[in-house]
Tab-separated table of C-alpha atoms in Angstrom:
chain	number	residue	atom	x	y	z
A	1	UNK	CA	155.949	112.619	85.997
A	2	UNK	CA	159.675	111.959	85.831
A	3	UNK	CA	159.477	109.710	82.773
A	4	UNK	CA	157.602	112.355	80.794
A	5	UNK	CA	160.033	115.088	81.910
A	6	UNK	CA	162.860	113.133	80.331
A	7	UNK	CA	161.239	112.732	76.903
A	8	UNK	CA	163.870	115.008	75.251
A	9	UNK	CA	166.554	112.655	76.571
A	10	UNK	CA	164.854	109.572	75.148
A	11	UNK	CA	164.648	111.239	71.728
A	12	UNK	CA	168.395	111.992	71.806
A	13	UNK	CA	169.190	108.401	72.759
A	14	UNK	CA	166.938	106.667	70.253
A	15	UNK	CA	169.665	105.684	67.749
A	16	UNK	CA	172.685	105.563	70.043
A	17	UNK	CA	172.419	102.147	71.804
A	18	UNK	CA	173.584	103.649	75.131
A	19	UNK	CA	175.289	101.898	78.039
A	20	UNK	CA	174.271	102.712	81.612
A	21	UNK	CA	176.933	102.899	84.338
A	22	UNK	CA	175.078	100.782	86.914
A	23	UNK	CA	176.282	100.886	90.513
A	24	UNK	CA	173.128	99.296	91.920
A	25	UNK	CA	172.429	102.349	94.089
A	26	UNK	CA	169.184	104.310	94.158
A	27	UNK	CA	169.999	106.767	91.356
A	28	UNK	CA	171.343	104.271	88.802
A	29	UNK	CA	168.536	101.780	89.516
A	30	UNK	CA	165.937	104.497	88.932
A	31	UNK	CA	167.623	105.404	85.650
A	32	UNK	CA	167.670	101.714	84.708
A	33	UNK	CA	163.924	101.512	85.393
A	34	UNK	CA	163.328	104.600	83.229
A	35	UNK	CA	165.373	103.071	80.407
A	36	UNK	CA	163.328	99.868	80.594
A	37	UNK	CA	160.173	101.968	80.164
A	38	UNK	CA	161.750	103.753	77.224
A	39	UNK	CA	162.728	100.425	75.643
A	40	UNK	CA	159.168	99.155	76.061
A	41	UNK	CA	157.768	102.293	74.381
A	42	UNK	CA	160.296	102.798	71.580
A	43	UNK	CA	162.283	99.570	71.244
A	44	UNK	CA	165.519	101.425	72.031
A	45	UNK	CA	168.234	98.865	72.894
A	46	UNK	CA	170.645	99.593	75.734
A	47	UNK	CA	173.128	97.795	77.967
A	48	UNK	CA	174.494	98.202	81.491
A	49	UNK	CA	178.014	98.065	82.941
A	50	UNK	CA	178.972	97.592	86.589
A	51	UNK	CA	182.453	98.461	87.849
A	52	UNK	CA	183.711	96.082	90.560
A	53	UNK	CA	186.285	98.053	92.602
A	54	UNK	CA	186.904	95.362	95.191
A	55	UNK	CA	187.122	97.991	97.951
A	56	UNK	CA	184.159	96.718	99.962
A	57	UNK	CA	183.419	93.325	101.472
A	58	UNK	CA	180.048	93.640	99.722
A	59	UNK	CA	181.506	94.239	96.240
A	60	UNK	CA	180.762	90.702	94.989
A	61	UNK	CA	177.170	90.903	96.260
A	62	UNK	CA	176.643	94.256	94.529
A	63	UNK	CA	177.931	92.841	91.247
A	64	UNK	CA	175.607	89.817	91.545
A	65	UNK	CA	172.652	92.082	92.331
A	66	UNK	CA	173.245	94.169	89.204
A	67	UNK	CA	173.889	91.153	86.989
A	68	UNK	CA	170.834	89.219	88.241
A	69	UNK	CA	168.568	92.232	87.726
A	70	UNK	CA	169.833	92.798	84.194
A	71	UNK	CA	169.533	89.097	83.329
A	72	UNK	CA	165.954	89.026	84.612
A	73	UNK	CA	165.074	92.028	82.424
A	74	UNK	CA	167.035	90.946	79.337
A	75	UNK	CA	169.547	93.822	79.530
A	76	UNK	CA	173.043	93.066	78.133
A	77	UNK	CA	175.443	93.366	81.065
A	78	UNK	CA	179.177	94.030	81.420
A	79	UNK	CA	181.064	93.341	84.648
A	80	UNK	CA	184.235	95.437	84.742
A	81	UNK	CA	186.742	94.487	87.447
A	82	UNK	CA	189.374	97.113	88.284
A	83	UNK	CA	192.275	97.477	90.680
A	84	UNK	CA	192.260	100.837	92.441
A	85	UNK	CA	195.688	102.382	93.034
A	86	UNK	CA	195.811	105.320	95.426
A	87	UNK	CA	198.743	107.472	94.317
A	88	UNK	CA	198.186	110.237	96.801
A	89	UNK	CA	194.892	111.550	95.413
A	90	UNK	CA	192.739	109.677	97.976
A	91	UNK	CA	190.736	106.476	97.610
A	92	UNK	CA	187.577	108.231	96.417
A	93	UNK	CA	189.392	110.027	93.582
A	94	UNK	CA	191.434	106.915	92.735
A	95	UNK	CA	188.276	104.789	92.507
A	96	UNK	CA	186.603	107.387	90.300
A	97	UNK	CA	189.607	107.444	87.960
A	98	UNK	CA	189.672	103.640	87.691
A	99	UNK	CA	185.911	103.578	87.133
A	100	UNK	CA	186.006	106.020	84.224
A	101	UNK	CA	188.964	104.236	82.618
A	102	UNK	CA	187.047	100.949	82.733
A	103	UNK	CA	183.814	102.453	81.439
A	104	UNK	CA	185.665	104.132	78.555
A	105	UNK	CA	186.463	100.645	77.275
A	106	UNK	CA	182.821	99.606	76.967
A	107	UNK	CA	181.836	99.280	73.318
A	108	UNK	CA	179.162	101.975	73.225
A	109	UNK	CA	179.173	105.467	71.783
A	110	UNK	CA	177.026	106.863	74.618
A	111	UNK	CA	177.572	106.287	78.337
A	112	UNK	CA	174.773	107.244	80.739
A	113	UNK	CA	175.653	108.389	84.265
A	114	UNK	CA	173.046	108.729	87.006
A	115	UNK	CA	174.385	111.844	88.753
A	116	UNK	CA	171.528	114.002	90.031
A	117	UNK	CA	170.965	117.571	91.214
A	118	UNK	CA	172.190	116.949	94.766
A	119	UNK	CA	175.409	115.425	93.382
A	120	UNK	CA	175.886	118.563	91.301
A	121	UNK	CA	175.467	120.898	94.285
A	122	UNK	CA	177.855	118.838	96.392
A	123	UNK	CA	180.431	118.879	93.602
A	124	UNK	CA	180.219	122.675	93.407
A	125	UNK	CA	180.685	123.040	97.179
A	126	UNK	CA	183.604	120.599	97.211
A	127	UNK	CA	185.289	122.619	94.463
A	128	UNK	CA	184.741	125.857	96.401
A	129	UNK	CA	186.081	124.377	99.648
A	130	UNK	CA	189.189	123.147	97.806
A	131	UNK	CA	189.845	126.517	96.176
A	132	UNK	CA	188.876	125.438	92.650
A	133	UNK	CA	188.625	127.843	89.740
A	134	UNK	CA	185.931	128.252	87.100
A	135	UNK	CA	186.454	124.810	85.601
A	136	UNK	CA	186.010	123.086	88.964
A	137	UNK	CA	183.079	125.283	90.036
A	138	UNK	CA	181.259	124.442	86.792
A	139	UNK	CA	180.901	120.951	88.331
A	140	UNK	CA	179.510	118.273	85.988
A	141	UNK	CA	178.242	118.991	82.462
A	142	UNK	CA	175.024	117.363	81.311
A	143	UNK	CA	176.893	116.187	78.197
A	144	UNK	CA	180.626	115.748	77.584
A	145	UNK	CA	183.142	113.775	75.534
A	146	UNK	CA	185.501	111.164	77.020
A	147	UNK	CA	187.855	109.610	74.477
A	148	UNK	CA	185.481	108.502	71.714
A	149	UNK	CA	182.500	108.206	74.081
A	150	UNK	CA	179.745	110.711	74.708
A	151	UNK	CA	178.816	111.092	78.390
A	152	UNK	CA	175.242	112.003	79.250
A	153	UNK	CA	173.839	112.798	82.694
A	154	UNK	CA	170.057	112.897	82.171
A	155	UNK	CA	169.184	113.271	85.896
A	156	UNK	CA	171.159	116.434	86.692
A	157	UNK	CA	167.944	118.436	87.110
A	158	UNK	CA	166.323	115.782	89.315
A	159	UNK	CA	166.777	115.837	93.108
A	160	UNK	CA	167.661	112.864	95.272
A	161	UNK	CA	164.272	113.219	96.986
A	162	UNK	CA	162.459	112.918	93.634
A	163	UNK	CA	164.418	109.779	92.805
A	164	UNK	CA	163.545	108.280	96.192
A	165	UNK	CA	159.849	109.056	95.619
A	166	UNK	CA	160.003	107.397	92.189
A	167	UNK	CA	161.728	104.311	93.635
A	168	UNK	CA	159.045	103.935	96.323
A	169	UNK	CA	156.225	104.411	93.829
A	170	UNK	CA	157.588	101.663	91.568
A	171	UNK	CA	158.975	99.365	94.298
A	172	UNK	CA	162.520	99.600	92.917
A	173	UNK	CA	165.072	97.696	94.987
A	174	UNK	CA	168.619	98.992	95.276
A	175	UNK	CA	171.786	98.510	97.283
A	176	UNK	CA	173.258	100.819	99.916
A	177	UNK	CA	176.999	101.471	99.809
A	178	UNK	CA	178.082	101.666	103.443
A	179	UNK	CA	180.816	104.148	102.555
A	180	UNK	CA	178.165	106.733	101.598
A	181	UNK	CA	177.408	107.332	105.272
A	182	UNK	CA	181.031	107.602	106.427
A	183	UNK	CA	181.696	111.268	107.397
A	184	UNK	CA	185.421	110.663	106.930
A	185	UNK	CA	184.803	111.453	103.264
A	186	UNK	CA	184.310	115.173	102.716
A	187	UNK	CA	181.379	114.687	100.341
A	188	UNK	CA	179.512	112.636	102.942
A	189	UNK	CA	180.176	115.254	105.623
A	190	UNK	CA	178.709	117.882	103.298
A	191	UNK	CA	175.709	115.726	102.496
A	192	UNK	CA	174.803	114.577	105.971
A	193	UNK	CA	176.000	117.402	108.236
A	194	UNK	CA	176.811	120.730	106.586
A	195	UNK	CA	173.989	120.962	104.038
A	196	UNK	CA	171.122	119.947	106.391
A	197	UNK	CA	172.372	122.519	108.930
A	198	UNK	CA	172.737	125.227	106.243
A	199	UNK	CA	169.218	124.562	104.916
A	200	UNK	CA	167.727	125.495	108.280
A	201	UNK	CA	169.115	128.999	107.855
A	202	UNK	CA	169.019	129.204	104.041
A	203	UNK	CA	165.958	127.333	102.717
A	204	UNK	CA	166.645	128.635	99.181
A	205	UNK	CA	170.189	127.237	99.194
A	206	UNK	CA	169.561	124.466	96.585
A	207	UNK	CA	168.225	126.991	94.056
A	208	UNK	CA	171.062	129.408	94.817
A	209	UNK	CA	173.641	126.666	94.301
A	210	UNK	CA	171.977	125.728	91.000
A	211	UNK	CA	172.243	129.367	89.903
A	212	UNK	CA	175.917	129.484	90.874
A	213	UNK	CA	176.671	126.294	88.919
A	214	UNK	CA	174.844	127.641	85.847
A	215	UNK	CA	176.835	130.895	86.028
A	216	UNK	CA	180.139	128.998	86.321
A	217	UNK	CA	179.207	126.825	83.335
A	218	UNK	CA	178.468	129.939	81.249
A	219	UNK	CA	181.808	131.461	82.250
A	220	UNK	CA	183.532	128.188	81.377
A	221	UNK	CA	181.876	128.116	77.948
A	222	UNK	CA	183.207	131.620	77.273
A	223	UNK	CA	186.664	130.622	78.511
A	224	UNK	CA	186.616	127.600	76.216
A	225	UNK	CA	185.899	129.865	73.237
A	226	UNK	CA	188.991	131.946	74.009
A	227	UNK	CA	191.002	128.764	74.567
A	228	UNK	CA	190.044	127.299	71.190
A	229	UNK	CA	190.937	130.548	69.453
A	230	UNK	CA	194.329	130.747	71.189
A	231	UNK	CA	195.026	127.065	70.495
A	232	UNK	CA	194.275	127.482	66.785
A	233	UNK	CA	196.689	130.426	66.606
A	234	UNK	CA	199.522	128.915	68.634
A	235	UNK	CA	199.183	125.465	67.028
A	236	UNK	CA	198.424	126.689	63.513
A	237	UNK	CA	200.779	124.137	61.913
A	238	UNK	CA	199.757	121.303	64.244
A	239	UNK	CA	202.518	121.874	66.833
A	240	UNK	CA	202.560	124.235	69.820
A	241	UNK	CA	204.807	127.165	68.748
A	242	UNK	CA	206.358	128.816	71.805
A	243	UNK	CA	207.057	132.192	70.169
A	244	UNK	CA	203.406	132.556	69.160
A	245	UNK	CA	202.390	131.546	72.672
A	246	UNK	CA	204.612	134.325	74.068
A	247	UNK	CA	202.510	136.910	72.207
A	248	UNK	CA	199.533	136.146	74.455
A	249	UNK	CA	198.852	137.800	77.787
A	250	UNK	CA	200.160	136.105	80.922
A	251	UNK	CA	196.721	134.813	81.901
A	252	UNK	CA	196.058	133.375	78.456
A	253	UNK	CA	199.495	131.753	78.388
A	254	UNK	CA	198.750	129.966	81.667
A	255	UNK	CA	195.342	128.901	80.436
A	256	UNK	CA	196.812	127.456	77.245
A	257	UNK	CA	199.418	125.483	79.189
A	258	UNK	CA	196.621	123.930	81.246
A	259	UNK	CA	194.793	123.187	77.989
A	260	UNK	CA	197.934	121.602	76.499
A	261	UNK	CA	198.185	119.163	79.412
A	262	UNK	CA	194.499	118.290	79.035
A	263	UNK	CA	194.593	117.899	75.238
A	264	UNK	CA	197.494	115.459	75.433
A	265	UNK	CA	196.231	113.491	78.468
A	266	UNK	CA	199.215	114.485	80.579
A	267	UNK	CA	197.136	114.948	83.743
A	268	UNK	CA	195.705	117.916	85.586
A	269	UNK	CA	198.535	120.249	86.705
A	270	UNK	CA	198.340	122.281	89.896
A	271	UNK	CA	197.986	126.039	89.644
A	272	UNK	CA	201.466	126.473	91.119
A	273	UNK	CA	202.960	124.130	88.504
A	274	UNK	CA	201.330	126.094	85.667
A	275	UNK	CA	202.590	129.398	87.098
A	276	UNK	CA	206.135	128.079	87.472
A	277	UNK	CA	206.411	126.631	83.967
A	278	UNK	CA	204.789	129.700	82.401
A	279	UNK	CA	207.570	131.841	83.859
A	280	UNK	CA	210.256	129.401	82.703
A	281	UNK	CA	208.970	129.111	79.147
A	282	UNK	CA	208.179	132.819	78.728
A	283	UNK	CA	211.728	133.742	79.785
A	284	UNK	CA	213.352	131.496	77.158
A	285	UNK	CA	210.820	130.212	74.605
A	286	UNK	CA	213.439	128.825	72.218
A	287	UNK	CA	215.526	127.047	74.860
A	288	UNK	CA	215.128	123.489	76.098
A	289	UNK	CA	212.870	123.058	79.152
A	290	UNK	CA	210.797	120.242	80.639
A	291	UNK	CA	207.576	120.301	82.632
A	292	UNK	CA	206.828	117.258	84.796
A	293	UNK	CA	203.114	116.392	84.845
A	294	UNK	CA	201.059	113.625	86.509
A	295	UNK	CA	200.930	111.422	83.387
A	296	UNK	CA	204.042	112.471	81.512
A	297	UNK	CA	206.231	115.402	80.555
A	298	UNK	CA	205.813	118.476	78.358
A	299	UNK	CA	209.094	119.081	76.522
A	300	UNK	CA	209.978	122.514	75.136
A	301	UNK	CA	212.619	122.099	72.431
A	302	UNK	CA	213.697	124.355	69.553
A	303	UNK	CA	210.676	126.609	70.009
A	304	UNK	CA	208.066	123.839	70.167
A	305	UNK	CA	206.211	122.412	73.141
A	306	UNK	CA	205.855	118.653	72.738
A	307	UNK	CA	203.926	115.977	74.720
A	308	UNK	CA	205.807	112.995	76.130
A	309	UNK	CA	203.314	110.817	78.040
A	310	UNK	CA	204.575	108.072	80.340
A	311	UNK	CA	203.422	105.414	77.846
A	312	UNK	CA	205.696	106.902	75.185
A	313	UNK	CA	208.721	106.942	77.497
A	314	UNK	CA	208.581	103.156	78.075
A	315	UNK	CA	208.375	101.595	74.583
A	316	UNK	CA	208.603	97.853	73.995
A	317	UNK	CA	212.127	98.029	72.550
A	318	UNK	CA	213.542	99.776	75.618
A	319	UNK	CA	213.603	96.696	77.890
A	320	UNK	CA	215.453	94.506	75.397
A	321	UNK	CA	216.088	94.443	71.633
A	322	UNK	CA	213.113	93.081	69.700
A	323	UNK	CA	213.953	90.493	67.032
A	324	UNK	CA	211.685	89.379	64.193
A	325	UNK	CA	210.797	90.074	60.615
A	326	UNK	CA	210.508	93.759	59.782
A	327	UNK	CA	206.791	93.293	59.102
A	328	UNK	CA	206.236	91.667	62.520
A	329	UNK	CA	208.253	94.288	64.401
A	330	UNK	CA	206.413	97.154	62.732
A	331	UNK	CA	203.021	95.627	63.480
A	332	UNK	CA	203.847	94.834	67.120
A	333	UNK	CA	205.123	98.375	67.784
A	334	UNK	CA	202.387	100.268	65.950
A	335	UNK	CA	204.683	101.400	63.123
A	336	UNK	CA	203.685	102.130	59.559
A	337	UNK	CA	205.582	102.393	56.275
A	338	UNK	CA	205.861	105.284	53.855
A	339	UNK	CA	207.600	105.443	50.497
A	340	UNK	CA	210.833	107.293	49.832
A	341	UNK	CA	214.521	106.521	49.766
A	342	UNK	CA	214.335	103.487	52.021
A	343	UNK	CA	214.434	99.712	52.323
A	344	UNK	CA	213.687	97.524	49.319
A	345	UNK	CA	210.299	95.807	49.571
A	346	UNK	CA	211.788	92.405	50.467
A	347	UNK	CA	212.924	93.869	53.832
A	348	UNK	CA	209.504	93.009	55.247
A	349	UNK	CA	210.490	89.330	55.351
A	350	UNK	CA	214.043	89.884	56.651
A	351	UNK	CA	214.860	89.258	60.312
A	352	UNK	CA	216.036	92.457	61.999
A	353	UNK	CA	216.248	93.876	65.496
A	354	UNK	CA	214.624	96.988	66.876
A	355	UNK	CA	216.301	98.719	69.812
A	356	UNK	CA	217.222	102.100	71.301
A	357	UNK	CA	220.528	103.672	70.173
A	358	UNK	CA	223.863	103.251	71.921
A	359	UNK	CA	226.732	105.794	71.783
A	360	UNK	CA	228.700	103.748	69.237
A	361	UNK	CA	225.874	103.606	66.667
A	362	UNK	CA	226.783	105.093	63.293
A	363	UNK	CA	225.100	105.070	59.902
A	364	UNK	CA	225.934	106.158	56.348
A	365	UNK	CA	223.722	109.203	55.945
A	366	UNK	CA	223.662	111.497	52.918
A	367	UNK	CA	227.176	110.527	51.894
A	368	UNK	CA	228.743	110.815	55.372
A	369	UNK	CA	229.187	108.282	58.145
A	370	UNK	CA	227.481	109.917	61.137
A	371	UNK	CA	226.591	108.995	64.670
A	372	UNK	CA	222.915	108.283	65.259
A	373	UNK	CA	223.008	110.854	68.062
A	374	UNK	CA	224.089	113.567	65.591
A	375	UNK	CA	221.355	112.620	63.099
A	376	UNK	CA	218.720	112.785	65.844
A	377	UNK	CA	220.021	116.208	66.913
A	378	UNK	CA	219.874	117.527	63.352
A	379	UNK	CA	216.260	116.423	63.055
A	380	UNK	CA	215.136	118.258	66.168
A	381	UNK	CA	214.530	115.213	68.348
A	382	UNK	CA	214.461	116.428	71.995
A	383	UNK	CA	217.251	115.141	74.286
A	384	UNK	CA	214.751	113.208	76.436
A	385	UNK	CA	213.649	111.167	73.401
A	386	UNK	CA	217.060	110.431	71.884
A	387	UNK	CA	218.019	107.558	74.268
A	388	UNK	CA	214.764	105.692	73.486
A	389	UNK	CA	214.378	106.466	69.783
A	390	UNK	CA	213.763	103.257	67.763
A	391	UNK	CA	216.534	102.239	65.374
A	392	UNK	CA	216.591	99.252	63.027
A	393	UNK	CA	219.670	97.003	62.971
A	394	UNK	CA	220.771	93.762	61.367
A	395	UNK	CA	221.504	90.786	63.594
A	396	UNK	CA	225.137	91.941	63.894
A	397	UNK	CA	223.927	95.163	65.548
A	398	UNK	CA	224.778	97.452	62.603
A	399	UNK	CA	222.369	100.390	62.295
A	400	UNK	CA	220.313	100.249	59.084
A	401	UNK	CA	217.620	102.870	59.730
A	402	UNK	CA	216.218	105.386	62.186
A	403	UNK	CA	212.424	105.234	62.431
A	404	UNK	CA	210.752	108.220	60.810
A	405	UNK	CA	214.062	109.744	59.652
A	406	UNK	CA	215.496	107.447	57.032
A	407	UNK	CA	217.456	104.418	55.906
A	408	UNK	CA	221.237	104.061	55.670
A	409	UNK	CA	222.814	104.890	52.322
A	410	UNK	CA	224.377	101.430	52.456
A	411	UNK	CA	221.010	99.695	51.895
A	412	UNK	CA	218.648	102.434	50.681
A	413	UNK	CA	216.928	102.313	47.301
A	414	UNK	CA	214.760	104.868	45.540
A	415	UNK	CA	211.004	104.383	46.020
A	416	UNK	CA	211.702	102.175	48.993
A	417	UNK	CA	210.025	101.763	52.405
A	418	UNK	CA	210.709	103.909	55.491
A	419	UNK	CA	209.321	102.738	58.875
A	420	UNK	CA	207.825	105.393	61.147
A	421	UNK	CA	205.674	105.831	64.243
A	422	UNK	CA	202.740	108.146	63.427
A	423	UNK	CA	202.557	109.745	66.887
A	424	UNK	CA	206.299	110.408	67.010
A	425	UNK	CA	206.358	111.633	63.429
A	426	UNK	CA	203.937	114.470	64.140
A	427	UNK	CA	205.811	115.889	67.120
A	428	UNK	CA	209.384	114.733	67.528
A	429	UNK	CA	211.001	114.918	64.106
A	430	UNK	CA	211.790	118.172	62.337
A	431	UNK	CA	213.150	117.965	58.774
A	432	UNK	CA	216.863	118.729	58.563
A	433	UNK	CA	217.085	121.957	56.593
A	434	UNK	CA	220.891	121.798	56.315
A	435	UNK	CA	221.829	118.501	54.645
A	436	UNK	CA	225.265	117.135	55.334
A	437	UNK	CA	227.830	117.697	52.584
A	438	UNK	CA	228.727	114.715	50.443
A	439	UNK	CA	232.110	113.089	50.837
A	440	UNK	CA	234.515	114.265	48.136
């Protein structure tokens, strides 16, 4: 029986308090029923979350169905409403992206997804039809990490027909999404037209597709081993070093660029984009270059490749100067304080402003009055970041400090406080190895 087949899954879930992504369709309702049986046998608590996309006239009814069922069976329930924005990737892909973003916010360390064996085969075929590589052909893993959440797909070895049989045997009600029968979507065309026709000629096709997916997943695991090794070498000091990257073969360089975009949540680049930037960076690894990606930019500067996501390029202080006590400004902008030659401790209660630099900004720095632009250059801040770098000023607009770099000689004290942004500190500031000469 299906419940007994999944005993290893129940053992893995016992202490994790999982959350089920509940659409209300056949597969997720069957998994919900199985979880209720597991809870009755072991006492394992779990919750359910339904994502309301608002794309169907029936969306409200689906949400009520899921909520009423969970209420009747004493299952904690989350209703997650999202707005789907189609930015050229298609409504299906846009809805999937919004769904995963919403589910990632659910307070659970384990998220259960009800994808089954037929979903896996369709995903493989879609990847093949779209010209996908090993990563795409490997389809969906049974377990994966998403942000701080573990994804589990316990039904990947169970067919849609088996789930339907289980639902009939236990009188499980479910909803039908009308879009699942629309052949306008490529997946539905595969499911309802291509695969039934192919099965007439190739009755072993499901098993052959399963074998192909397993082979692609093994190849991907091997590729990931090489990727981790290359990443550890190239990023040995915590930052992507372009000269070390150049020592790799062309194929491994391209693979590591793709990995860089993934590691820093910059989006999935096209193969052509990876090829083009690989050639640019390999030709001049120590020169400045920028790589535009779906969710940000990769910036090559002074031999380092640095991530600049869209969120970083639009900080709070860019729209207008922020005014408040230093403590309030630091807290609101995610800044921290470290000790060094910096502000005296009473600065935390002083009213200051936080803003991006302007060309006229100057500051007493190591005995010389310098422009903020020059100080940023000397500390390896990439050109793209200089116009938005956070500087601290008094209410007259005079520059008192540059976040993460230091405090003006005019107000600095030994063992003082220096404000800094942790994410920026790790990537965008390089210590100035040639200090400015003192004024004589």
